[in-house]
Coordinates of C-alpha atoms and ligand atoms in Angstrom, one line a residue:
M1 CA 14.1 7.6 27.6
R2 CA 13.2 10.3 24.9
R3 CA 15.8 9.1 22.2
F4 CA 14.6 12.2 20.2
A5 CA 11.6 14.2 20.3
Y6 CA 11.4 14.9 16.4
C7 CA 14.5 14.3 14.3
K8 CA 15.3 14.8 10.6
V9 CA 17.2 12.3 9.1
V10 CA 18.8 12.5 5.3
L11 CA 20.2 9.2 4.6
A12 CA 22.0 8.5 1.1
T13 CA 21.7 5.3 0.6
S14 CA 22.5 2.8 -2.4
L15 CA 19.9 0.3 -1.2
V16 CA 20.9 -2.8 -2.7
W17 CA 18.3 -4.6 -4.1
V18 CA 15.5 -2.2 -5.0
M19 CA 16.2 1.5 -4.3
L20 CA 19.5 2.1 -6.5
D21 CA 21.1 5.2 -5.5
M22 CA 18.6 6.9 -3.5
F23 CA 17.9 9.6 -1.2
I24 CA 15.6 9.0 1.7
L25 CA 14.2 11.6 3.3
L26 CA 12.7 10.8 6.3
Y27 CA 11.4 12.4 9.3
F28 CA 11.3 10.1 12.5
S29 CA 8.4 11.3 14.6
E30 CA 6.7 8.2 16.5
C31 CA 9.5 6.2 18.0
N32 CA 9.3 8.5 21.1
K33 CA 5.5 8.2 21.5
C34 CA 6.1 4.2 22.1
D35 CA 8.8 4.6 24.5
D36 CA 6.7 6.7 26.8
K37 CA 3.7 4.2 26.5
K38 CA 6.0 1.2 27.5
E39 CA 7.3 3.1 30.1
R40 CA 4.0 4.2 31.5
G41 CA 2.9 0.6 31.2
L42 CA -0.4 1.2 29.4
P43 CA -2.4 -1.5 28.1
G44 CA -2.9 -1.6 24.4
R45 CA -2.0 -4.2 21.3
D46 CA 1.6 -4.9 23.0
V47 CA -0.1 -6.6 25.2
V48 CA -2.1 -8.7 23.1
D49 CA 0.7 -9.5 20.7
G50 CA 3.3 -11.0 22.6
L51 CA 5.6 -10.6 20.5
S52 CA 5.9 -6.9 21.1
R53 CA 6.2 -7.3 24.6
P54 CA 9.7 -6.1 25.7
R55 CA 11.8 -8.9 26.4
D56 CA 15.3 -9.2 27.6
G57 CA 18.2 -9.9 25.1
P58 CA 20.0 -7.5 22.3
G59 CA 17.5 -5.6 20.1
E60 CA 14.6 -6.3 21.9
G61 CA 11.7 -3.5 21.5
G62 CA 13.5 -2.7 18.5
K63 CA 16.4 -1.2 20.6
P64 CA 19.7 -0.7 19.1
V65 CA 22.3 -3.2 19.6
V66 CA 25.6 -2.0 21.3
I67 CA 29.3 -3.9 20.4
P68 CA 31.8 -3.9 23.2
K69 CA 34.7 -2.2 22.2
E70 CA 37.2 -5.9 22.3
N71 CA 34.4 -6.8 19.2
Q72 CA 34.6 -3.8 17.0
E73 CA 37.4 -5.0 14.8
K74 CA 36.0 -8.3 13.9
M75 CA 32.3 -6.4 13.8
K76 CA 34.1 -4.0 11.0
E77 CA 35.1 -7.1 9.0
M78 CA 31.8 -9.1 9.6
F79 CA 30.4 -5.6 8.1
K80 CA 31.8 -6.2 5.2
I81 CA 29.9 -9.4 4.1
N82 CA 26.8 -8.1 3.5
Q83 CA 27.1 -4.1 4.4
F84 CA 25.4 -4.1 7.5
N85 CA 26.4 -4.9 11.2
L86 CA 26.4 -8.7 10.7
M87 CA 27.6 -9.2 14.2
A88 CA 24.7 -6.8 15.7
S89 CA 22.0 -8.9 13.3
E90 CA 23.4 -12.2 14.6
M91 CA 22.9 -11.4 18.3
I92 CA 19.6 -10.1 17.9
A93 CA 16.5 -12.8 17.8
L94 CA 14.9 -13.8 15.0
N95 CA 11.5 -13.3 16.7
R96 CA 12.9 -10.1 18.5
S97 CA 10.0 -8.2 19.6
L98 CA 9.3 -4.8 17.7
P99 CA 7.8 -1.2 19.6
D100 CA 3.9 -0.4 18.0
V101 CA 5.2 2.5 16.0
R102 CA 1.4 2.9 13.9
L103 CA -0.5 6.3 14.6
E104 CA -3.1 5.7 17.3
G105 CA -5.6 5.9 14.9
C106 CA -4.3 2.7 13.7
K107 CA -4.5 0.6 16.0
N108 CA -8.2 0.0 16.9
K109 CA -9.4 -0.1 12.9
L110 CA -11.3 -2.8 12.2
Y111 CA -11.2 -5.0 9.1
P112 CA -13.2 -7.6 7.5
D113 CA -13.1 -10.5 8.0
N114 CA -13.0 -12.1 4.6
L115 CA -9.6 -10.7 3.4
P116 CA -8.4 -12.2 0.0
R117 CA -5.4 -14.4 1.2
T118 CA -1.5 -13.6 0.2
S119 CA 1.6 -15.1 -0.9
V120 CA 4.7 -13.5 0.7
V121 CA 7.5 -13.5 -2.1
I122 CA 10.9 -12.8 -0.7
V123 CA 14.0 -12.6 -3.6
F124 CA 17.0 -13.2 -1.8
H125 CA 20.5 -13.3 -3.5
N126 CA 23.8 -14.3 -0.5
E127 CA 21.6 -12.8 2.2
A128 CA 22.7 -13.0 5.8
W129 CA 20.8 -15.6 7.7
S130 CA 19.8 -14.0 10.6
T131 CA 18.4 -11.2 8.6
L132 CA 16.6 -13.1 6.1
L133 CA 15.1 -15.7 8.6
R134 CA 14.2 -12.5 10.6
T135 CA 12.0 -11.3 7.7
V136 CA 10.6 -15.0 7.4
H137 CA 9.9 -15.0 11.0
S138 CA 8.6 -11.6 11.6
V139 CA 6.1 -12.5 8.1
I140 CA 4.8 -15.6 10.1
D141 CA 4.6 -14.3 13.4
R142 CA 2.8 -11.1 12.8
S143 CA 0.3 -12.0 9.9
P144 CA -3.3 -13.9 10.7
H145 CA -2.4 -17.4 9.4
T146 CA -5.7 -17.1 7.8
L147 CA -4.6 -14.8 5.7
L148 CA -1.5 -15.9 4.6
E149 CA -0.9 -18.6 1.9
E150 CA 2.4 -19.2 1.7
I151 CA 6.1 -17.9 2.2
V152 CA 8.2 -18.2 -1.6
L153 CA 12.0 -17.4 -1.1
V154 CA 13.4 -17.0 -4.6
D155 CA 17.0 -17.7 -4.5
D156 CA 18.4 -15.6 -7.2
A157 CA 21.8 -18.1 -7.9
S158 CA 23.3 -17.5 -4.0
E159 CA 26.7 -18.7 -3.7
R160 CA 26.5 -19.6 0.5
D161 CA 26.4 -23.0 1.7
F162 CA 23.9 -22.5 4.5
L163 CA 21.3 -20.9 2.2
K164 CA 20.9 -24.4 0.2
R165 CA 19.9 -27.5 2.3
P166 CA 20.5 -25.7 6.1
L167 CA 17.6 -23.2 4.9
E168 CA 15.3 -25.7 2.9
Q169 CA 15.3 -28.0 6.1
Y170 CA 14.6 -24.9 8.7
V171 CA 11.9 -23.8 6.8
R172 CA 10.1 -26.9 6.8
K173 CA 9.4 -26.7 10.4
L174 CA 8.0 -23.4 10.5
E175 CA 3.9 -23.4 10.9
V176 CA 3.5 -21.6 7.7
P177 CA 4.5 -23.3 4.3
V178 CA 7.9 -22.0 2.7
R179 CA 8.8 -22.5 -0.2
V180 CA 12.5 -22.1 -1.4
V181 CA 13.2 -22.0 -5.4
R182 CA 16.3 -21.2 -6.9
M183 CA 17.6 -19.4 -10.1
E184 CA 19.6 -21.5 -12.1
Q185 CA 21.6 -18.4 -12.7
R186 CA 21.8 -14.7 -11.7
S187 CA 19.0 -13.3 -12.9
G188 CA 18.4 -10.1 -11.0
L189 CA 15.3 -8.9 -9.1
I190 CA 13.1 -8.6 -11.9
R191 CA 13.3 -11.8 -13.7
A192 CA 13.7 -13.8 -9.9
R193 CA 10.3 -11.8 -8.7
L194 CA 8.3 -12.9 -11.6
K195 CA 9.5 -16.5 -11.3
G196 CA 8.1 -16.3 -7.5
A197 CA 4.8 -14.7 -8.6
S198 CA 4.5 -17.3 -11.0
I199 CA 5.4 -20.2 -8.6
S200 CA 3.0 -18.8 -5.7
T201 CA 0.1 -20.9 -5.1
G202 CA -3.0 -19.8 -7.7
G203 CA -5.3 -20.0 -4.6
C204 CA -4.3 -16.8 -3.0
Q205 CA -5.7 -13.5 -4.4
V206 CA -2.7 -10.9 -3.6
I207 CA 0.8 -11.1 -4.0
T208 CA 3.1 -9.6 -1.3
F209 CA 6.8 -8.7 -2.5
L210 CA 9.3 -8.1 0.3
D211 CA 12.7 -7.6 0.7
A212 CA 15.2 -10.2 2.1
H213 CA 16.0 -7.8 5.7
C214 CA 12.8 -6.5 6.4
E215 CA 11.1 -6.9 9.7
C216 CA 6.9 -6.9 9.9
T217 CA 5.3 -4.8 12.7
T218 CA 2.2 -5.8 14.1
G219 CA -0.8 -5.1 11.9
W220 CA 1.3 -4.8 8.6
L221 CA -0.7 -6.7 6.4
E222 CA -4.9 -6.6 7.4
P223 CA -4.9 -3.1 6.2
L224 CA -2.8 -4.0 2.6
L225 CA -5.2 -6.6 1.9
A226 CA -8.5 -4.7 3.0
R227 CA -7.6 -2.0 0.2
I228 CA -6.8 -4.4 -2.3
K229 CA -10.5 -5.9 -1.2
Q230 CA -11.9 -2.6 -1.4
D231 CA -10.5 -2.2 -5.1
K232 CA -8.2 -4.5 -7.3
K233 CA -6.4 -2.0 -9.0
T234 CA -5.0 -0.3 -6.1
V235 CA -1.3 -1.6 -5.5
V236 CA -0.6 -0.5 -1.8
C237 CA 3.0 -0.1 -0.4
P238 CA 3.5 -0.1 3.6
I239 CA 5.3 3.0 5.5
I240 CA 9.0 1.4 5.1
D241 CA 10.6 2.1 8.6
V242 CA 14.3 2.3 8.9
I243 CA 16.6 -0.4 10.6
S244 CA 19.8 0.8 11.2
D245 CA 22.7 -0.9 9.5
D246 CA 24.9 -0.5 12.1
T247 CA 22.9 -1.0 15.2
F248 CA 19.6 -2.9 13.8
E249 CA 17.9 -0.2 15.5
Y250 CA 14.2 0.2 14.3
M251 CA 13.1 3.7 14.1
A252 CA 9.3 4.5 12.7
G253 CA 9.4 6.1 9.1
S254 CA 7.3 8.9 8.7
D255 CA 3.5 9.0 7.2
M256 CA 4.9 12.3 5.7
T257 CA 7.1 11.8 2.8
Y258 CA 5.5 10.1 -0.3
G259 CA 7.7 8.8 -3.2
G260 CA 9.0 10.9 -6.7
F261 CA 11.6 11.0 -8.7
N262 CA 14.0 13.3 -10.3
W263 CA 15.1 14.4 -13.6
K264 CA 17.3 11.4 -14.0
L265 CA 15.0 9.1 -12.5
N266 CA 16.3 8.7 -9.0
F267 CA 13.7 7.6 -6.9
R268 CA 13.2 10.1 -4.1
W269 CA 10.8 10.7 -1.1
Y270 CA 9.4 14.5 -1.0
P271 CA 6.9 15.7 1.7
V272 CA 3.2 14.8 1.3
P273 CA 2.1 17.4 -0.7
Q274 CA -0.9 19.7 1.4
R275 CA -3.5 18.5 -1.6
E276 CA -2.8 14.9 -0.5
M277 CA -3.6 16.1 3.2
D278 CA -7.1 18.1 2.4
R279 CA -7.8 14.8 -0.2
R280 CA -8.0 13.2 3.2
K281 CA -9.3 15.9 5.2
G282 CA -6.5 15.7 7.3
D283 CA -6.6 12.0 8.5
R284 CA -3.1 11.0 8.6
T285 CA -4.4 7.3 9.0
L286 CA -6.0 7.0 5.4
P287 CA -3.6 5.9 2.5
V288 CA -1.8 8.0 1.0
R289 CA -1.9 8.2 -2.8
T290 CA 1.8 8.3 -3.8
P291 CA 3.5 8.9 -7.5
T292 CA 5.8 6.5 -7.3
M293 CA 6.9 3.8 -5.1
A294 CA 10.3 2.8 -3.8
G295 CA 9.8 -1.1 -5.0
G296 CA 10.8 -3.5 -2.6
L297 CA 7.7 -3.7 -0.4
F298 CA 3.9 -3.8 -2.2
S299 CA 1.1 -5.9 -2.4
I300 CA -1.1 -6.3 -5.4
D301 CA -3.8 -8.8 -6.9
R302 CA -2.5 -11.7 -8.7
D303 CA -5.0 -11.1 -11.7
Y304 CA -4.5 -7.5 -11.6
F305 CA -0.7 -8.3 -11.9
Q306 CA -1.1 -10.3 -14.8
E307 CA -3.4 -7.6 -16.3
I308 CA -1.3 -5.1 -16.3
G309 CA 2.1 -6.2 -17.4
T310 CA 3.4 -7.6 -14.3
Y311 CA 7.1 -6.3 -14.7
D312 CA 9.2 -5.2 -18.2
A313 CA 10.7 -8.6 -18.6
G314 CA 13.4 -7.0 -21.0
M315 CA 14.8 -4.9 -18.1
D316 CA 17.8 -6.4 -16.6
I317 CA 18.9 -7.1 -13.3
W318 CA 17.3 -4.3 -11.3
G319 CA 17.2 -0.4 -11.2
G320 CA 14.0 1.9 -12.9
E321 CA 11.6 -1.1 -12.8
N322 CA 10.0 0.5 -9.0
L323 CA 9.4 3.8 -11.7
E324 CA 8.5 1.6 -14.1
I325 CA 5.6 0.0 -12.8
S326 CA 4.3 2.7 -10.6
F327 CA 4.0 4.9 -14.1
R328 CA 2.3 2.3 -15.4
I329 CA -0.6 2.0 -12.6
W330 CA -1.2 5.3 -12.7
Q331 CA -1.4 5.9 -16.3
C332 CA -3.4 2.5 -17.2
G333 CA -6.1 3.5 -14.6
G334 CA -4.5 2.0 -11.0
T335 CA -3.9 3.4 -8.0
L336 CA -0.6 3.4 -6.0
E337 CA -1.5 4.5 -2.4
I338 CA 1.3 4.0 0.9
V339 CA -1.3 2.7 3.4
T340 CA -0.1 4.4 6.6
C341 CA -1.3 1.8 9.1
S342 CA 1.0 -0.9 7.6
H343 CA 4.6 -0.5 9.1
V344 CA 7.6 -2.7 7.4
G345 CA 11.0 -2.3 8.8
H346 CA 14.1 -2.2 5.9
V347 CA 17.7 -2.3 6.4
F348 CA 19.1 0.5 4.5
R349 CA 22.2 -0.2 3.6
K350 CA 24.9 2.6 2.3
A351 CA 26.0 0.5 -0.1
T352 CA 26.0 -2.1 -2.1
P353 CA 27.7 -5.5 -1.1
Y354 CA 26.9 -7.3 -4.6
T355 CA 28.6 -7.1 -7.7
F356 CA 26.7 -7.7 -11.3
P357 CA 27.7 -9.2 -14.6
G358 CA 28.4 -6.1 -16.8
G359 CA 28.3 -3.6 -13.9
T360 CA 25.4 -1.9 -12.8
G361 CA 25.3 1.5 -14.3
Q362 CA 24.7 0.6 -17.6
I363 CA 22.0 -1.4 -16.7
I364 CA 20.3 1.1 -14.8
N365 CA 20.6 3.4 -18.0
K366 CA 19.2 0.9 -20.2
N367 CA 16.3 0.2 -17.9
N368 CA 15.7 3.7 -17.4
R369 CA 15.5 4.8 -21.0
R370 CA 13.0 1.8 -21.6
L371 CA 11.0 3.3 -19.1
A372 CA 11.4 6.5 -20.5
E373 CA 10.7 5.5 -24.0
V374 CA 7.5 3.4 -23.0
W375 CA 5.9 5.8 -20.8
M376 CA 6.8 9.3 -20.7
D377 CA 6.3 10.9 -24.4
E378 CA 7.9 14.2 -24.7
F379 CA 9.1 14.4 -21.0
K380 CA 11.6 11.9 -21.6
N381 CA 14.0 14.9 -22.8
F382 CA 14.1 15.8 -19.0
F383 CA 16.0 12.7 -18.6
Y384 CA 18.0 13.0 -21.6
I385 CA 19.0 16.7 -21.3
I386 CA 20.2 15.9 -17.8
S387 CA 22.0 13.0 -18.7
P388 CA 24.0 13.3 -21.5
G389 CA 25.7 9.7 -22.9
V390 CA 22.4 8.0 -22.3
T391 CA 21.3 8.1 -25.5
K392 CA 23.6 6.1 -26.3
V393 CA 23.0 3.1 -24.5
D394 CA 20.8 0.4 -26.4
Y395 CA 17.5 -0.3 -24.8
G396 CA 16.5 -3.1 -27.1
D397 CA 13.1 -3.6 -28.4
I398 CA 10.3 -1.7 -26.7
S399 CA 7.7 -2.9 -29.3
T400 CA 5.7 -5.5 -27.2
R401 CA 5.6 -2.9 -23.9
S402 CA 4.6 -0.2 -26.2
A403 CA 1.8 -2.8 -27.4
L404 CA 0.6 -3.0 -24.3
R405 CA 0.2 0.8 -23.4
Q406 CA -1.7 0.5 -26.5
K407 CA -3.8 -1.9 -25.3
L408 CA -4.2 -0.8 -22.0
Q409 CA -5.1 2.1 -23.1
C410 CA -3.3 3.9 -21.1
K411 CA -3.4 7.7 -20.5
P412 CA 0.2 10.3 -21.4
F413 CA 2.5 11.1 -19.1
S414 CA 1.4 14.7 -19.2
W415 CA -1.9 13.4 -17.7
Y416 CA 0.2 11.7 -14.8
L417 CA 2.1 14.6 -14.2
E418 CA -1.6 17.0 -14.2
N419 CA -3.4 14.9 -11.9
V420 CA -1.0 12.4 -9.9
Y421 CA 2.0 14.6 -9.3
P422 CA 1.8 18.0 -10.3
D423 CA 4.0 18.6 -7.7
S424 CA 6.6 17.1 -10.1
Q425 CA 10.5 18.1 -10.5
I426 CA 9.1 17.9 -14.4
P427 CA 7.1 20.7 -15.0
R428 CA 4.1 19.8 -16.7
H429 CA 4.0 23.1 -19.1
Y430 CA 7.6 25.1 -19.7
Y431 CA 8.5 27.6 -21.7
S432 CA 11.9 26.5 -22.5
L433 CA 13.9 23.6 -21.4
G434 CA 17.8 24.6 -22.3
E435 CA 20.6 26.9 -22.1
I436 CA 19.6 29.9 -21.0
R437 CA 22.3 32.8 -22.9
N438 CA 22.9 36.0 -22.3
V439 CA 22.8 38.4 -25.1
E440 CA 26.0 40.9 -25.1
T441 CA 28.6 38.3 -24.0
N442 CA 27.1 35.6 -25.6
Q443 CA 27.4 33.1 -22.5
C444 CA 25.3 30.9 -21.1
L445 CA 24.2 30.7 -17.0
D446 CA 25.8 27.5 -16.0
N447 CA 25.4 26.3 -12.1
M448 CA 28.7 24.5 -12.3
A449 CA 28.6 21.6 -10.3
R450 CA 24.8 21.8 -9.3
K451 CA 25.7 22.2 -6.0
E452 CA 22.6 23.5 -3.6
N453 CA 23.4 26.8 -2.0
E454 CA 26.0 27.9 -4.3
K455 CA 26.0 30.9 -6.8
V456 CA 25.3 30.4 -10.4
G457 CA 27.9 31.0 -12.3
I458 CA 28.2 32.2 -16.4
F459 CA 30.7 30.3 -18.7
N460 CA 30.7 29.7 -22.9
C461 CA 28.0 28.1 -23.8
H462 CA 29.2 24.4 -24.5
G463 CA 25.8 22.7 -25.6
M464 CA 26.5 19.8 -24.0
G465 CA 23.7 19.3 -21.8
G466 CA 24.4 17.5 -18.3
N467 CA 23.2 19.4 -15.5
Q468 CA 25.6 22.5 -16.0
Q469 CA 24.0 24.3 -18.4
V470 CA 20.1 23.1 -18.3
F471 CA 17.7 25.4 -17.3
S472 CA 13.8 24.9 -17.5
Y473 CA 12.0 28.4 -17.0
T474 CA 8.4 26.7 -16.2
A475 CA 4.9 28.0 -16.5
N476 CA 5.0 28.5 -12.7
K477 CA 7.8 31.3 -13.6
E478 CA 11.0 29.3 -11.8
I479 CA 13.9 28.5 -13.7
R480 CA 15.0 25.3 -12.6
T481 CA 17.5 22.5 -13.2
D482 CA 15.9 19.0 -11.5
D483 CA 14.8 20.0 -8.0
L484 CA 16.8 23.2 -7.5
C485 CA 15.4 26.7 -8.6
L486 CA 17.5 30.1 -9.3
D487 CA 16.7 32.2 -6.4
V488 CA 18.0 35.7 -5.2
S489 CA 17.4 36.9 -1.3
K490 CA 18.9 40.3 -1.3
L491 CA 19.0 43.4 -3.5
N492 CA 21.5 43.4 -6.4
G493 CA 22.2 40.3 -5.0
P494 CA 23.9 37.3 -6.9
V495 CA 22.1 34.2 -8.3
M496 CA 21.8 30.8 -6.3
M497 CA 20.6 27.6 -6.2
L498 CA 18.0 26.6 -3.8
K499 CA 15.5 24.1 -3.5
C500 CA 12.5 24.8 -5.1
H501 CA 9.7 25.7 -2.8
H502 CA 7.0 26.1 -4.7
L503 CA 6.6 29.5 -3.3
K504 CA 7.2 31.6 -5.6
G505 CA 8.8 34.1 -3.7
N506 CA 12.4 34.9 -4.4
Q507 CA 12.3 32.1 -7.1
L508 CA 9.6 34.0 -9.3
W509 CA 11.2 35.2 -12.3
E510 CA 9.3 37.1 -15.0
Y511 CA 10.7 36.7 -18.7
D512 CA 9.7 38.8 -21.4
P513 CA 10.1 37.2 -24.8
V514 CA 10.5 40.6 -26.8
K515 CA 12.6 42.7 -24.5
L516 CA 14.5 39.3 -23.7
T517 CA 14.6 40.5 -19.7
L518 CA 14.2 38.1 -17.3
V519 CA 13.0 39.9 -14.1
H520 CA 13.4 39.0 -10.6
V521 CA 9.7 39.8 -9.4
N522 CA 10.3 40.0 -5.5
S523 CA 13.5 42.9 -6.0
N524 CA 11.7 44.0 -9.4
Q525 CA 15.3 44.1 -11.0
C526 CA 16.5 42.6 -13.7
L527 CA 18.8 39.1 -14.4
D528 CA 22.4 40.5 -15.5
K529 CA 25.3 38.9 -16.7
A530 CA 27.9 39.8 -13.6
S531 CA 27.8 41.4 -10.3
E532 CA 30.2 44.2 -9.7
E533 CA 32.6 42.5 -7.6
D534 CA 32.7 39.5 -9.8
S535 CA 32.3 39.0 -13.2
Q536 CA 31.8 35.5 -13.5
V537 CA 28.7 35.6 -11.1
P538 CA 25.5 36.5 -12.5
S539 CA 23.1 38.9 -10.2
V540 CA 20.4 41.2 -10.6
R541 CA 20.3 44.5 -11.0
D542 CA 18.1 47.9 -11.4
C543 CA 16.6 47.0 -15.2
T544 CA 18.6 49.3 -17.7
H545 CA 18.2 47.3 -21.0
S546 CA 21.2 47.2 -21.7
R547 CA 22.1 43.9 -23.9
S548 CA 23.6 42.6 -20.4
Q549 CA 20.2 41.9 -19.3
Q550 CA 19.2 40.4 -22.2
W551 CA 18.8 36.8 -22.3
L552 CA 17.8 33.7 -24.9
L553 CA 16.1 31.1 -23.4
R554 CA 15.5 28.2 -26.5
N555 CA 14.2 24.8 -26.4
V556 CA 17.6 22.5 -27.0
T557 CA 17.0 19.5 -29.5
L558 CA 17.8 16.7 -28.7
P559 CA 20.3 16.0 -31.7
E560 CA 22.3 19.2 -30.4
V561 CA 23.3 17.5 -27.1
F562 CA 24.1 14.1 -28.2
Ligands
NAG601 C1 11.1 -16.6 20.2 O1 12.5 -17.9 19.7 C2 12.6 -18.7 20.4 C3 13.8 -19.9 20.2 O2 13.2 -20.2 19.3 C4 12.1 -19.0 21.3 O3 12.0 -20.1 22.5 C5 11.1 -18.4 22.0 O4 9.7 -19.1 23.0 C6 10.4 -17.1 21.1 N1 9.4 -16.5 21.9 C7 8.1 -15.8 21.3 C8 7.4 -15.0 22.1 O5 7.6 -16.6 20.4
NAG602 C1 9.4 24.5 -25.7 O1 8.7 23.5 -26.1 C2 7.8 23.1 -24.9 C3 7.2 22.0 -24.5 O2 7.0 21.6 -26.1 C4 6.7 24.4 -25.7 O3 5.7 24.3 -25.2 C5 7.5 25.5 -25.6 O4 6.5 26.3 -26.5 C6 8.9 25.5 -26.2 N1 9.2 27.3 -26.4 C7 10.0 27.5 -27.1 C8 10.6 29.0 -26.6 O5 10.0 27.4 -28.5

């Protein structure tokens, strides 16, 4: 039963607690393997772990739940409550079995006996009973109890009755201590997590944060704790598998993607670069160093969490905190890893079911400004230039965070770009960041709505920033806006915006600051203001040194833009 041999899925998600407005690029590659194995009835961990033994019942083995036709209307109604298929979730056992999606090389790894113990902190707000408790059960059932100190459930002011006394009564019967603590008022992820961390027993050395709609798989915990035991300054994330919001099917996430971000400071998954494969000598079971974390799921040494300043308490609700802690870890001497032998599933939603006091947009802008101001040095300009208006947002007082950066003697953002994230969308070295102006017409290159695979235009310069007339000519000789690059694929062809590929080729441009020409190296032609067919479509032509082939590249200064 091959569901898919190798499928590539792009999920546009607006992931509630953790990763707002984020694009997930996942290559589901392992899921077919486990199916095969089951059919052939091979022994292995499946048998050892009774929970992984396929049982009958909806969703067992991570299979999708199909809702019969007659219930579709009700299903749609229920979907709205949590923005996932609540009916499906309620049909699935709280202790359902899951496939073992790990790489083969992970299954027989041995870990030291004396790993540090962890508290698991789970923040929830109006979570569904079934997803919350499936998270709890999967932690209890698939973690060695010698390593699990307790589970702390932090209720961020939920309004649902079943999350009050019924929840407390239910968790009292579980084999692992589970505590429910309540925020007095709606506080958001950041503050609720801080509360959970502060309340968890001091006896255990590690804090593990999970979202409230997760499922942990066999062997998820040991490899995380083993890394922290080796080096307490290592902060570790599991591979985040995808639990379908429609069917609750369990789909393995890829070990070949890692966390990055774009100019707008949105978290994004990108392919693990070759240098990271080389560093691990091709062994995919070794942890991947990741520039950023998605935010929802990670383990950290309790003392180290304090030492590097937990979270920025000046941030509201959520958004940006995952990049903030990522930059901070790296710049201040820590390491951030995805432990590829650890898999935890997460329900990715397409929309948030929650509202926030004051709206989410401004909160995220404020949080992003704080992280840009404290951690990004001059590279914050990439964020500001592409997000006009954001500089009007008040970001409050950052003096304590700046003092923290001082105290910990953290490295500059340029160091991070150079050493941790050289394949970043933000170039470490660049010639210009601003408009590209044609000498003859005095008009500017304009990528219109910045859509991929579309032709670039030329319009009157507006000097407004945003993503239309802002380009960076980088030291790698790309002309890029965020993750899209100017690209020409045929002689005399129009200029397009395509995903930057770092392979030079059709995206390599040579600027001559004296002649003011932009030579497309592959075709040896010059960027000209317009093509023959269309006066609004810049294209490459044989170089004539006419004024229509001369371009001014400059650095826009921020006050101009705002
Ligand atoms: C799963 O939970 C059900 C209901 O509590 C219980 O009867 C069953 O024994 C559990 N299964 C396993 C494998 O633990
Ligand atoms: C633009 O700014 C960058 C970064 O500060 C600098 O390296 C570059 O020389 C500047 N370019 C111009 C044309 O002034």
